[in-house]
Coordinates of C-alpha atoms in Angstrom, one line a residue:
X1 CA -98.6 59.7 -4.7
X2 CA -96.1 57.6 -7.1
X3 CA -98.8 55.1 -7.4
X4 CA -101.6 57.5 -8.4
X5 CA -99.1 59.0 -10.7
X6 CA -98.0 55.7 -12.3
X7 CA -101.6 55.5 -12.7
X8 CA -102.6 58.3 -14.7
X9 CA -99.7 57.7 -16.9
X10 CA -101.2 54.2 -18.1
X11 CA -104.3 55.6 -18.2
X12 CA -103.4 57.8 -20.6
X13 CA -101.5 55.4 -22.2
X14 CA -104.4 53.3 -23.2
X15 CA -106.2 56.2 -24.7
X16 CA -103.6 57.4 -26.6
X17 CA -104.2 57.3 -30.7
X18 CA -100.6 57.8 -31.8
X19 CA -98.2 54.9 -31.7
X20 CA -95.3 57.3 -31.3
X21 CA -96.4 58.6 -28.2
X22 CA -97.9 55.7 -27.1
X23 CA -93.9 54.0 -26.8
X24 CA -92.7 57.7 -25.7
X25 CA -94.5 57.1 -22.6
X26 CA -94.1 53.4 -22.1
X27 CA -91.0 53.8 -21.9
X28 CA -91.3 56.7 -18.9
X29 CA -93.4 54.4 -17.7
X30 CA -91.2 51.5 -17.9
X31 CA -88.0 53.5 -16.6
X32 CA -89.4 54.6 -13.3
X33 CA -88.7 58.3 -14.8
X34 CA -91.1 60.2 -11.5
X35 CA -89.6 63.6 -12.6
X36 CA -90.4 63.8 -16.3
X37 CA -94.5 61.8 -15.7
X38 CA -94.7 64.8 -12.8
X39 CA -93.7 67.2 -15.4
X40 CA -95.9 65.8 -18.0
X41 CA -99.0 64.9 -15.8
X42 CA -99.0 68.3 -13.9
X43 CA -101.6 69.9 -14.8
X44 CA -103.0 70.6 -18.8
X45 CA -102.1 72.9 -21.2
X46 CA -104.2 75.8 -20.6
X47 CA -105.8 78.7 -23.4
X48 CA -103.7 81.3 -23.2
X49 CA -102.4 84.5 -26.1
X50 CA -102.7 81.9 -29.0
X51 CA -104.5 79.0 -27.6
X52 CA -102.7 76.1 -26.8
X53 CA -98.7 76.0 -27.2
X54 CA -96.0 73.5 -26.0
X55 CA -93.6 71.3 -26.4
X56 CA -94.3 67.9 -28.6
X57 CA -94.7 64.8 -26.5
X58 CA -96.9 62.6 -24.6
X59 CA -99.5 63.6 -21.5
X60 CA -101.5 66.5 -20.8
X61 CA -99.4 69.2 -20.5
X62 CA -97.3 68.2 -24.0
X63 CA -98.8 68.8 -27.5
X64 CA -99.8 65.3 -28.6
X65 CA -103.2 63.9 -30.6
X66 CA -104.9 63.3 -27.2
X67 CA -104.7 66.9 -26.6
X68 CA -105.5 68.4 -29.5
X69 CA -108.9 65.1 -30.1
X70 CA -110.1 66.9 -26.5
X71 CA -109.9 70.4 -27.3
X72 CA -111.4 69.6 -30.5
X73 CA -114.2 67.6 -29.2
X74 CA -114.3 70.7 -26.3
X75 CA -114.8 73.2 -29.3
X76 CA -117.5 70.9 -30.8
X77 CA -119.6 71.2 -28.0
X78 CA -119.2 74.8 -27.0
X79 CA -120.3 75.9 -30.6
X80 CA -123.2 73.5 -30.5
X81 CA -124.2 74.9 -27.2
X82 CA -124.2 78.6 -29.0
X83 CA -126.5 77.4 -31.2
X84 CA -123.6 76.5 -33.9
X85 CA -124.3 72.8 -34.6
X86 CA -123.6 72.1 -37.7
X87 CA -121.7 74.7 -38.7
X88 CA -118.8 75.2 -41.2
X89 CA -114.8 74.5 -39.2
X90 CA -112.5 75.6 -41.4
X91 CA -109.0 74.1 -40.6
X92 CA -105.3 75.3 -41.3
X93 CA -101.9 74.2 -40.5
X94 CA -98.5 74.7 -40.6
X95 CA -94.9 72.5 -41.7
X96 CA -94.1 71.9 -38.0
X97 CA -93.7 68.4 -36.7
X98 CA -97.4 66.4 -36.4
X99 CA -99.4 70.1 -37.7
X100 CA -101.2 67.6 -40.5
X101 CA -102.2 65.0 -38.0
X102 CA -103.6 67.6 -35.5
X103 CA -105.4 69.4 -38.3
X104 CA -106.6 65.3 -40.0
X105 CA -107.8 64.8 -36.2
X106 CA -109.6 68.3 -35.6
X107 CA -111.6 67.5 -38.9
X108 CA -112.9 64.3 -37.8
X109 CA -114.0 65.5 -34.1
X110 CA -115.9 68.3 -35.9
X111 CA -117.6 65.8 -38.3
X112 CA -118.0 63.0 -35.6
X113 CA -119.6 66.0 -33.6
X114 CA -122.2 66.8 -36.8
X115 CA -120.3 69.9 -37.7
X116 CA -119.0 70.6 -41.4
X117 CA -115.3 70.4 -41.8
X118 CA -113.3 72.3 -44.0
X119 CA -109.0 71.8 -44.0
X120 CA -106.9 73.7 -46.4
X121 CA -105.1 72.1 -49.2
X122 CA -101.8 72.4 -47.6
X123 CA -99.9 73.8 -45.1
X124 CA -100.3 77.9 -45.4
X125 CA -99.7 81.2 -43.8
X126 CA -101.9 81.7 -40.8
X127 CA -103.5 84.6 -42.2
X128 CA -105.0 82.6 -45.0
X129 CA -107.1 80.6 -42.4
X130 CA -108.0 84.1 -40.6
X131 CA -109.0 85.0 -44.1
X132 CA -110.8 81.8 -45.1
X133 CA -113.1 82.0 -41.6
X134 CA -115.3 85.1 -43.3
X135 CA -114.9 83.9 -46.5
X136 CA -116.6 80.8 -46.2
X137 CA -118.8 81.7 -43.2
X138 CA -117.1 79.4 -41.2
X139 CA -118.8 79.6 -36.9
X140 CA -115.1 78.8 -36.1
X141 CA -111.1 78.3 -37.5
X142 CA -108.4 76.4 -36.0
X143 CA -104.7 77.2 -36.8
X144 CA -102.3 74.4 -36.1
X145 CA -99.1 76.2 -35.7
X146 CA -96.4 77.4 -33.2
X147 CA -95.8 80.3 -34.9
X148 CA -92.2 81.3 -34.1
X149 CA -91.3 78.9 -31.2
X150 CA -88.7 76.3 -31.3
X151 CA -88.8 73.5 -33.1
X152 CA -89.9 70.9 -30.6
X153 CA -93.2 72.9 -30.1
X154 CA -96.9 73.1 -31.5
X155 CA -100.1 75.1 -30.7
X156 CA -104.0 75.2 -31.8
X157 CA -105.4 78.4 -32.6
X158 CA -109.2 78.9 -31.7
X159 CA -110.8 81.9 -34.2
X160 CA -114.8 82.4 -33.8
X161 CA -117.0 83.4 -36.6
X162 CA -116.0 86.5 -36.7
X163 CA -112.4 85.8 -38.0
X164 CA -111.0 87.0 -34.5
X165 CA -109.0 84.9 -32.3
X166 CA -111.2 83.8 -28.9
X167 CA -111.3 86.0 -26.0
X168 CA -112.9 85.8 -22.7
X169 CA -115.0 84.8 -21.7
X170 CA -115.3 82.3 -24.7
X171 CA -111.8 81.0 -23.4
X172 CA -113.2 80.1 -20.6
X173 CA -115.8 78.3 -21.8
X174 CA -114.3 76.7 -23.9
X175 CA -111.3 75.2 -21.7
X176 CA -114.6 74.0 -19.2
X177 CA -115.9 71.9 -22.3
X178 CA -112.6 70.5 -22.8
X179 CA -112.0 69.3 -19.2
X180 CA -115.6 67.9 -19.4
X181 CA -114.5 65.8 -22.4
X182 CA -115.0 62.0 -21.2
X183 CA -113.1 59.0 -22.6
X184 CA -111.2 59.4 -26.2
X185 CA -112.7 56.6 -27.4
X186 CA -116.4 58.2 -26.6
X187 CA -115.2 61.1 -29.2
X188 CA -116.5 60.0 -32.6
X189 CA -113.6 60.4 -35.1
X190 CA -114.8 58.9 -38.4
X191 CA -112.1 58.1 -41.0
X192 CA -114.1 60.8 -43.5
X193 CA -116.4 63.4 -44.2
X194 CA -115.3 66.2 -44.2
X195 CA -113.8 68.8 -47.2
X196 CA -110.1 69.4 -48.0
X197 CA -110.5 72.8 -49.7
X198 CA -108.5 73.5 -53.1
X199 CA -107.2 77.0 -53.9
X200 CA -110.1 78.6 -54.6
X201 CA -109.8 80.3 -51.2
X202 CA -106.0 80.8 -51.6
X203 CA -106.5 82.0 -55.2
X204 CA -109.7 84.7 -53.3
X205 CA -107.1 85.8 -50.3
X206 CA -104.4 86.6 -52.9
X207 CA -106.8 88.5 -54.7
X208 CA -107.7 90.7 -52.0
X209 CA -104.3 91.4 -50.9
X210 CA -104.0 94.0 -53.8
X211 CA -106.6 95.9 -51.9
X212 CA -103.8 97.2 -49.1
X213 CA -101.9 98.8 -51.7
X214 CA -102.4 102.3 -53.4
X215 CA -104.5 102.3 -57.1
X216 CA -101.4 103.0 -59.8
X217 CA -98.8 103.4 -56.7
X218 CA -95.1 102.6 -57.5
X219 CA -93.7 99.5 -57.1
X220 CA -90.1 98.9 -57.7
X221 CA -88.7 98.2 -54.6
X222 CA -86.3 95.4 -54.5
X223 CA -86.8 92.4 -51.9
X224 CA -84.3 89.8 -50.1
X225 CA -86.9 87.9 -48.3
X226 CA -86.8 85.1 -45.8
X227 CA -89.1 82.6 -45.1
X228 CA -87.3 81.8 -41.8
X229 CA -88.2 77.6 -42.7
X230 CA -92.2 78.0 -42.3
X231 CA -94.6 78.7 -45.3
X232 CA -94.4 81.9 -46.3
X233 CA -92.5 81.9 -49.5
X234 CA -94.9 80.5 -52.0
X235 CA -97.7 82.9 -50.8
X236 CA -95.7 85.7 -50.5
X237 CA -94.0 85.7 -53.9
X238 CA -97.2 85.1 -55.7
X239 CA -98.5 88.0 -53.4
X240 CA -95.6 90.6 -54.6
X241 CA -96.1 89.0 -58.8
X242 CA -99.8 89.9 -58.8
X243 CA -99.1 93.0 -57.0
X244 CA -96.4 94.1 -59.7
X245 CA -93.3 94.1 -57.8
X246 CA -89.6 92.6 -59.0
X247 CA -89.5 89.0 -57.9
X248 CA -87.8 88.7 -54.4
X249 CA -84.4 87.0 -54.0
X250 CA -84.8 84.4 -51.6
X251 CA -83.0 83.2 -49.2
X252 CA -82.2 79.9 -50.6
X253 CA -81.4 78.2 -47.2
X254 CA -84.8 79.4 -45.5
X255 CA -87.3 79.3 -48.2
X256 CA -88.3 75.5 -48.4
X257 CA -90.6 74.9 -44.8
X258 CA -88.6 72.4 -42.7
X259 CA -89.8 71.5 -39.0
X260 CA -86.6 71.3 -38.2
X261 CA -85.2 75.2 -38.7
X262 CA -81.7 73.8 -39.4
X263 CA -79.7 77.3 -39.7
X264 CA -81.4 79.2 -36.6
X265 CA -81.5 79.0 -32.9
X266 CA -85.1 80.2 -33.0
X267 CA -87.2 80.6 -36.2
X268 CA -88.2 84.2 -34.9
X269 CA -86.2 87.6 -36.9
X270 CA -86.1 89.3 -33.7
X271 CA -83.6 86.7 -31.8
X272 CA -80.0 87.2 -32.8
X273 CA -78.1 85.3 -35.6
X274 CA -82.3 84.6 -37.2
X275 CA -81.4 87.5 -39.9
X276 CA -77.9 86.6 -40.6
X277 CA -78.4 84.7 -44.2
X278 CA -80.9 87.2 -45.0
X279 CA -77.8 89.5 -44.4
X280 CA -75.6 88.2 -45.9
X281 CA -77.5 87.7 -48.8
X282 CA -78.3 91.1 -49.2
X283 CA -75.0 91.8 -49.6
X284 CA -74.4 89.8 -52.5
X285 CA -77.7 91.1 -54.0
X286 CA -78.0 94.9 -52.6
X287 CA -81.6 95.3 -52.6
X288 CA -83.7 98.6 -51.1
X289 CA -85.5 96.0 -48.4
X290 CA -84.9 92.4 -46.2
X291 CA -88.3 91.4 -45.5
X292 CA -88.8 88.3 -43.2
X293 CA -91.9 86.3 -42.0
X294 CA -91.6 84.0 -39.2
X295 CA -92.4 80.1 -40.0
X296 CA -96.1 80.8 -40.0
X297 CA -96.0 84.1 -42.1
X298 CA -98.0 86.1 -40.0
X299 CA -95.1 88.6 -38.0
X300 CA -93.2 90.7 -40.9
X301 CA -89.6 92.0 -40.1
X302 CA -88.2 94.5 -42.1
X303 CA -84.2 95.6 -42.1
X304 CA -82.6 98.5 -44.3
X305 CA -79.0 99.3 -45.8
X306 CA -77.3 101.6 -43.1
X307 CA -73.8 101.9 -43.6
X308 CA -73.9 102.5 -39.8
X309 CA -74.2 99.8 -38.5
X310 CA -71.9 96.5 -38.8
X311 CA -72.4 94.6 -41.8
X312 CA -74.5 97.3 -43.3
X313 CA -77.7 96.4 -42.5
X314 CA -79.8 97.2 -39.4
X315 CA -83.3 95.8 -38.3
X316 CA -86.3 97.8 -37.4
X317 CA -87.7 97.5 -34.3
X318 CA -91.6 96.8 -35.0
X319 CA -92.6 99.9 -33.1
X320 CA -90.4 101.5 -36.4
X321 CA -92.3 99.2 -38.3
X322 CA -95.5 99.9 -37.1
X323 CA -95.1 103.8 -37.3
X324 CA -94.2 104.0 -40.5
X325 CA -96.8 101.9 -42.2
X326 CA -99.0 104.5 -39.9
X327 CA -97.6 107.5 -41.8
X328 CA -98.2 105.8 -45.2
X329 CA -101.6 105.5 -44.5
X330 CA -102.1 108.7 -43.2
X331 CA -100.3 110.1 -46.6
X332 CA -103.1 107.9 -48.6
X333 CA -105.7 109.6 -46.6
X334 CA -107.1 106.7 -44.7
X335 CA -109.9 107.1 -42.6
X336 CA -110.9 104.8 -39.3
X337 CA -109.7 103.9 -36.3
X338 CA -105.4 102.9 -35.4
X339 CA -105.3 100.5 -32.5
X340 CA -102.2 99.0 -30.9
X341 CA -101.2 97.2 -27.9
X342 CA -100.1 98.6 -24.6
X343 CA -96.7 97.7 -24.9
X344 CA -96.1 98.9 -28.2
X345 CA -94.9 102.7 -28.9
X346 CA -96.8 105.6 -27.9
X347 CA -96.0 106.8 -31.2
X348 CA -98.6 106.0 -32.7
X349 CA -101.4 107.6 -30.8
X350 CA -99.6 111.2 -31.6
X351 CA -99.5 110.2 -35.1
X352 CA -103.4 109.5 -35.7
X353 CA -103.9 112.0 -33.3
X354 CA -102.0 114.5 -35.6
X355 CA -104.2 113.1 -38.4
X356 CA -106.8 113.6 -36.7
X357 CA -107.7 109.9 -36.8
X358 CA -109.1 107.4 -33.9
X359 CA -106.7 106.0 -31.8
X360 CA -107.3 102.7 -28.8
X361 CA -105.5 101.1 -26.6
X362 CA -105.9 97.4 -26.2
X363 CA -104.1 94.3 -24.0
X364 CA -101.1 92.8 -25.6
X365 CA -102.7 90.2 -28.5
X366 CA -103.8 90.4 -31.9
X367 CA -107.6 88.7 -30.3
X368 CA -107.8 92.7 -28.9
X369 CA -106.8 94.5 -31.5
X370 CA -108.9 92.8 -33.9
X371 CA -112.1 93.7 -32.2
X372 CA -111.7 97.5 -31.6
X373 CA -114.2 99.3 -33.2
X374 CA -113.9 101.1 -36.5
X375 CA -110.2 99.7 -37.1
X376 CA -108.2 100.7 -39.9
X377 CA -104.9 99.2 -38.8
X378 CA -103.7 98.0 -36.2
X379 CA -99.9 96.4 -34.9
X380 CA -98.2 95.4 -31.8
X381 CA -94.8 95.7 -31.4
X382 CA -93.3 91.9 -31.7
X383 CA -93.5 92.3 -35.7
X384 CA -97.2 92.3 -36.0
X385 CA -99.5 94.3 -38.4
X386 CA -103.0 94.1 -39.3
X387 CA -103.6 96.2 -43.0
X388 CA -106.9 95.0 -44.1
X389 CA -108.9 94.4 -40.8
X390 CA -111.7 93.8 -43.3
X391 CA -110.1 90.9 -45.4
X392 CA -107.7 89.6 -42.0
X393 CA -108.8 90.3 -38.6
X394 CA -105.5 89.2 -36.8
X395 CA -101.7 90.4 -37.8
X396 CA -100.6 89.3 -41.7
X397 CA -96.9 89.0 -42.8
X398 CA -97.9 89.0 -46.2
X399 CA -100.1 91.9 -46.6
X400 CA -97.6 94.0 -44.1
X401 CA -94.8 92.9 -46.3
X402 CA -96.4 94.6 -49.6
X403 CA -97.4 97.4 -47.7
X404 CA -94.1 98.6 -46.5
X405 CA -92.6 97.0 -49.8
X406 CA -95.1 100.1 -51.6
X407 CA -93.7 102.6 -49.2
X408 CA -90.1 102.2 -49.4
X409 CA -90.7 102.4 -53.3
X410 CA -92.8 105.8 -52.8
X411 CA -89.8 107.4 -50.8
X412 CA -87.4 105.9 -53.2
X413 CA -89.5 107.8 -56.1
X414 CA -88.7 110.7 -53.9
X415 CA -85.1 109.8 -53.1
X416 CA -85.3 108.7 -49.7
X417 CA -85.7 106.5 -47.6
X418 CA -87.4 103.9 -44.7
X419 CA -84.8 106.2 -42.0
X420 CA -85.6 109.1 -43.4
X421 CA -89.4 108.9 -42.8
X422 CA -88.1 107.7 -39.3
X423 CA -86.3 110.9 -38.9
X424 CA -89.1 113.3 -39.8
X425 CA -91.5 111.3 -37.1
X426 CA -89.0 111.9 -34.7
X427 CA -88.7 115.8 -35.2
X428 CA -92.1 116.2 -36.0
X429 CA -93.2 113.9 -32.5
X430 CA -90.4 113.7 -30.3
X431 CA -87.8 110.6 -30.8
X432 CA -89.5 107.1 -29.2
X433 CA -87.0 104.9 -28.3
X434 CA -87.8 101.9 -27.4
X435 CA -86.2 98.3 -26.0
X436 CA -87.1 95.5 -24.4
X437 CA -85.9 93.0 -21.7
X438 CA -86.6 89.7 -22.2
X439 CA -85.6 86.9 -19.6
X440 CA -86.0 83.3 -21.1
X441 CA -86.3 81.0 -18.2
X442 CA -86.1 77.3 -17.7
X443 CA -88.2 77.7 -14.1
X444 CA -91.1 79.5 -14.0
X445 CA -91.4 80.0 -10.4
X446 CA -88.3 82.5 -11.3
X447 CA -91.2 84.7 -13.5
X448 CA -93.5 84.9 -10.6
X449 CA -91.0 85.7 -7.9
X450 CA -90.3 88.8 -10.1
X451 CA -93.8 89.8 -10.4
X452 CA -94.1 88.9 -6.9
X453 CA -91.1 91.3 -6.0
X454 CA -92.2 94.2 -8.5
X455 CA -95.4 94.3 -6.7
X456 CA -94.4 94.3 -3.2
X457 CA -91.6 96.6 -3.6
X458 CA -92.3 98.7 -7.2
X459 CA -89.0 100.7 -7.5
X460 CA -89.3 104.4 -6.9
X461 CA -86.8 105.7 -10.0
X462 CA -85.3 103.8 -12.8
X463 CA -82.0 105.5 -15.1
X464 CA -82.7 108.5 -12.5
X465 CA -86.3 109.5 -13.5
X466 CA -88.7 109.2 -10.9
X467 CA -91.7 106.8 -11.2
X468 CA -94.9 109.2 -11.3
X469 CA -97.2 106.0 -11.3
X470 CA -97.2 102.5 -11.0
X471 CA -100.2 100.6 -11.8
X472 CA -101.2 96.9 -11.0
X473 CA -102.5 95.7 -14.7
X474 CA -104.1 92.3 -12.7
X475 CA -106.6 94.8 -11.2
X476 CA -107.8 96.3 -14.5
X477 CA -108.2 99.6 -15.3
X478 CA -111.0 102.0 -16.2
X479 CA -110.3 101.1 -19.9
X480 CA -108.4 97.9 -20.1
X481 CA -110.2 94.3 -18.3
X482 CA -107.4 92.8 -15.9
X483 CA -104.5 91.0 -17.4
X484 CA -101.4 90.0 -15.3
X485 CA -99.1 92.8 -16.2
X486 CA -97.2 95.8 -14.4
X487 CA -96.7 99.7 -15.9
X488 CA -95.2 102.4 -14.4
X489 CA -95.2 105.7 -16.0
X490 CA -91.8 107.9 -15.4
X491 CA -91.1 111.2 -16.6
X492 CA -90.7 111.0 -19.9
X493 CA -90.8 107.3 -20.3
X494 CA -92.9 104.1 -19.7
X495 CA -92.5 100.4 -18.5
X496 CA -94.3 97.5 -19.0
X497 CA -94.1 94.2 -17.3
X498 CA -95.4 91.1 -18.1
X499 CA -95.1 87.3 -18.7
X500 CA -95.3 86.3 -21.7
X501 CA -98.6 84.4 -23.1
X502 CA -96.6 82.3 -25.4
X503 CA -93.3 81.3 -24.3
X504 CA -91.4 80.8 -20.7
X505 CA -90.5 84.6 -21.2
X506 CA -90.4 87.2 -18.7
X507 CA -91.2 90.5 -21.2
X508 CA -90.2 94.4 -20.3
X509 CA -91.3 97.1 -22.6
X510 CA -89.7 100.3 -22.6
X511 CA -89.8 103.0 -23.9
X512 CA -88.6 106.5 -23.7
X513 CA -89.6 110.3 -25.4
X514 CA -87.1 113.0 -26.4
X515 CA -87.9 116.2 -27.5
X516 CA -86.2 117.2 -30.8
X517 CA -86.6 120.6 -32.2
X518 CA -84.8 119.7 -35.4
X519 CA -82.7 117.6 -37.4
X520 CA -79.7 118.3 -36.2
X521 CA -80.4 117.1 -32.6
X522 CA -81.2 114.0 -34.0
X523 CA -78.0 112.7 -32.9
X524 CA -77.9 113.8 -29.5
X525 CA -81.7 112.8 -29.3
X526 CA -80.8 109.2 -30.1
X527 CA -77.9 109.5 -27.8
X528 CA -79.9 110.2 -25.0
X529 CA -82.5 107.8 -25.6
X530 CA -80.1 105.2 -26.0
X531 CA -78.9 106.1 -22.6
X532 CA -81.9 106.1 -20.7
X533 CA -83.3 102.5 -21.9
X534 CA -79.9 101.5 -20.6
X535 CA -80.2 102.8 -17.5
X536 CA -84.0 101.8 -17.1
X537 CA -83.0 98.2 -18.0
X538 CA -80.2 98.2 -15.5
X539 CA -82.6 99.6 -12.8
X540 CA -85.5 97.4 -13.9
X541 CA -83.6 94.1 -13.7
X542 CA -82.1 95.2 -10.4
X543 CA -85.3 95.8 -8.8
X544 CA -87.2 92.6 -10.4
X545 CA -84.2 90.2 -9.3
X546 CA -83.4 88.9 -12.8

């Protein structure tokens, strides 16, 4: 076994195109180092939510050129076999460590593989590739990004022609054309050929993002923003001076993309201490709105003045988020179709219900949201919102951002505000509170021993209310294809377990309804709810052994 190991290792070695791997593993090699070459030769990255993700470094299940030359040569040859030879690859990439040299490499496997290559000019928001795949009338995109993970990781985005990411069973198919990929040096990678784009597609995207906002609609809002160290801030500000908007005030510290993410733990605005320069600098400046994108620009996260809360400033869930650009549109009159994943507020679906609108279900992932019929928006509850499903058919930061910069200055026309709104939903629908449990783990095994656990012995109450219904989501349902996921429905509230498709995350959605007859049991309302996810938490935790 520690033979065939050692084995593998230098054959991989011998393959490998990139010098700095190349000694990375030598040296593993060289130090006798079993456990980290297990770790590394274990298996390969697999398709998952976004494609391939994972940590920088050398072997198959690391982010490194070799993996990123196979899955590009895989693509290649599954949109040949569809008849797609070639066809127009348009290729985008982030700041993060090695994003230009996966992006340089995917470009020469699609023209070695007698497909037309097309890279961005520079590293850009991952909407502007979603964009840029209709546009150009591209058969396929890759994003090279990691969106919000820790520095030390990358991924590879896989879009189809239709600007949505891949689903199964393209995935599938896919992943088989990548493990069919022979030797590295039998995948043609010629030094040129293919097209780095200028900002004629930039220059069209930017143009089309004045299509989310209202003809002759106010726009005085004032913006802190954050670019949380990824690529946001050049697009985004351009993006709010077309649209007529005062300039944002940066956040100095954030706004320049740096791989590194030197001031947070984890470039993502929903883990703690991300926000707190944006804070801070909306004291000094005391705008109406902190708007943050995460380092690929394509979650928004939105914060308000409330004098409530410590510091003065409190973020909004994205189920907040994600109702209240739904009541702005409904105010404009849109017609169409909402759409939001399972985990993500009920909410919604009494609002375009109210409106009289369409409303779908889909599993967790922009890739199913995108494709439901007749969509007019769409958002999921981690911070992601898609505006114009015709121009961006996956979430968009920068579009979101305008659109809730639009409605906070509409209600501050009117004299009120982004918790306002949030108060009239709440009499008018019942107040959804909702929370989540996230477990980051080093282990995995500890993820699927609480699936495991869950499934064997599903609790019978949680915070007191009794479970009417707990479903197995691996099984499917009538409307939902199987994913590995648990929900129980309780009396008056909902749970949703899953691991995450991204990270080493195990993820619990909850959510809970109160009644509220008016304004003044508001209070109480919140109260109550606040109680209850408590509760279920405690419970939930309890019963999954985490």
């Amino acid at each position: 076994m520690q033979q065939d190991l050692i084995a593998r290792a230098r054959t991989w070695l011998a393959e490998d195109p990139d010098p700095e791997t190349r000694d990375e593993l030598g040296k593993l090699i060289e130090s006798g180092d079993l456990d980290e070459l297990a770790a590394r030769f274990a298996g390969t990255l697999q398709f998952g939510t976004a494609g391939l993700r994972g940590e920088l470094g050398a072997g198959p299940m690391r982010m490194n050129r070799s993996v990123v030359i196979r899955a590009a040569a895989g693509l290649a040859a599954y949109l040949t076999a569809q008849g797609q030879g070639g066809g127009l690859v348009v290729i985008g990439y982030d700041a993060r460590y090695k994003s230009a040299d996966f992006a340089r490499d995917t470009a020469a496997v699609m023209t070695g593989a007698g497909l037309r290559a097309a890279v961005l000019p520079r590293p850009l928001p991952t909407p502007v590739l979603a964009y840029a795949i209709r546009h150009l009338g591209a058969v396929a995109g890759v994003e090279v990004t990691a969106s919000h993970n820790p520095p030390r990781d990358n991924g590879y985005k896989v879009y189809l022609g239709d600007g949505s990411q891949i689903v199964p069973p393209a995935d599938g198919e896919i992943a088989a054309a990548i493990a069919a990929v022979g030797p590295l040096d039998a995948v043609a990678r010629p030094d040129d050929g293919w097209e780095i784009l200028g900002d004629e597609v930039l220059d069209a995207y930017l143009a089309r993002t004045d299509a989310v906002l209202g003809a002759g609609s106010p726009r005085t809002a004032r913006v802190v923003y954050t670019a949380m160290h990824g690529v946001g801030t050049s697009v985004l500000t351009a993006a709010f001076a077309r649209a007529g908007f005062p300039e944002p005030v940066l956040v100095a510290e954030q706004a320049e993309p740096d791989p590194a993410f030197p001031t947070v733990a984890f470039p993502n605005p929903e883990e703690p201490g991300a926000m707190d320069l944006a804070f801070a600098t909306a004291r000094r400046t005391g705008p109406d709105l902190v708007i943050a994108n995460d380092p690929d620009a394509d979650r928004c996260a939105v914060a308000v003045p409330d004098a409530a809360v410590a510091g003065g400033w409190r973020m909004l869930r994205g189920d907040e988020v994600g109702a209240l650009l739904a009541a702005h549109l409904v105010d404009r009159g849109v017609t169409g179709t909402f759409a939001e994943s399972i985990v993500s507020s009920s909410l919604l679906g009494r609002i375009a219900e109210k409106a009289g609108l369409g409303y779908e279900e889909t599993l967790t992932g922009f890739k199913w949201i995108a494709r439901v019929d007749g969509l007019r928006y769409g958002y999921e509850e981690a911070l992601g919102y898609c505006v114009d499903p015709e121009g961006v058919r996956d979430k968009d930061g920068i579009t979101a951002a305008l659109l809730v910069a639009e409605l906070a200055s509409v209600l501050k026309e009117r004299g009120r505000t982004l918790l306002d709104l949030l108060d009239d939903l709440a009499v008018t629908h019942g107040l959804h509170a909702t929370d989540q449990l996230s477990v980051r783990v080093e282990d995995l095994t500890v993820i699927a021993n609480a699936m495991l656990r869950l499934r064997e012995q599903p609790p019978a109450e949680l915070a007191g209310l009794p479970v009417t219904s707990a479903e197995d989501l691996s099984l499917g349902t009538e409307l939902l294809p199987p994913t590995d996921g648990l929900r129980y429905r309780l009396e008056g509230a909902r749970v949703i377990v899953r691991p995450s498709g991204t990270e080493p995350k195990l993820k619990c959605y909850l959510e809970v309804v109160v009644p509220v007859a008016s304004a003044d049991e508001l209070p109480a309302a919140r109260a109550r709810g606040a109680e209850l996810l408590a509760g279920i938490k405690r419970d939930l935790s309890a019963a999954a052994g985490i």
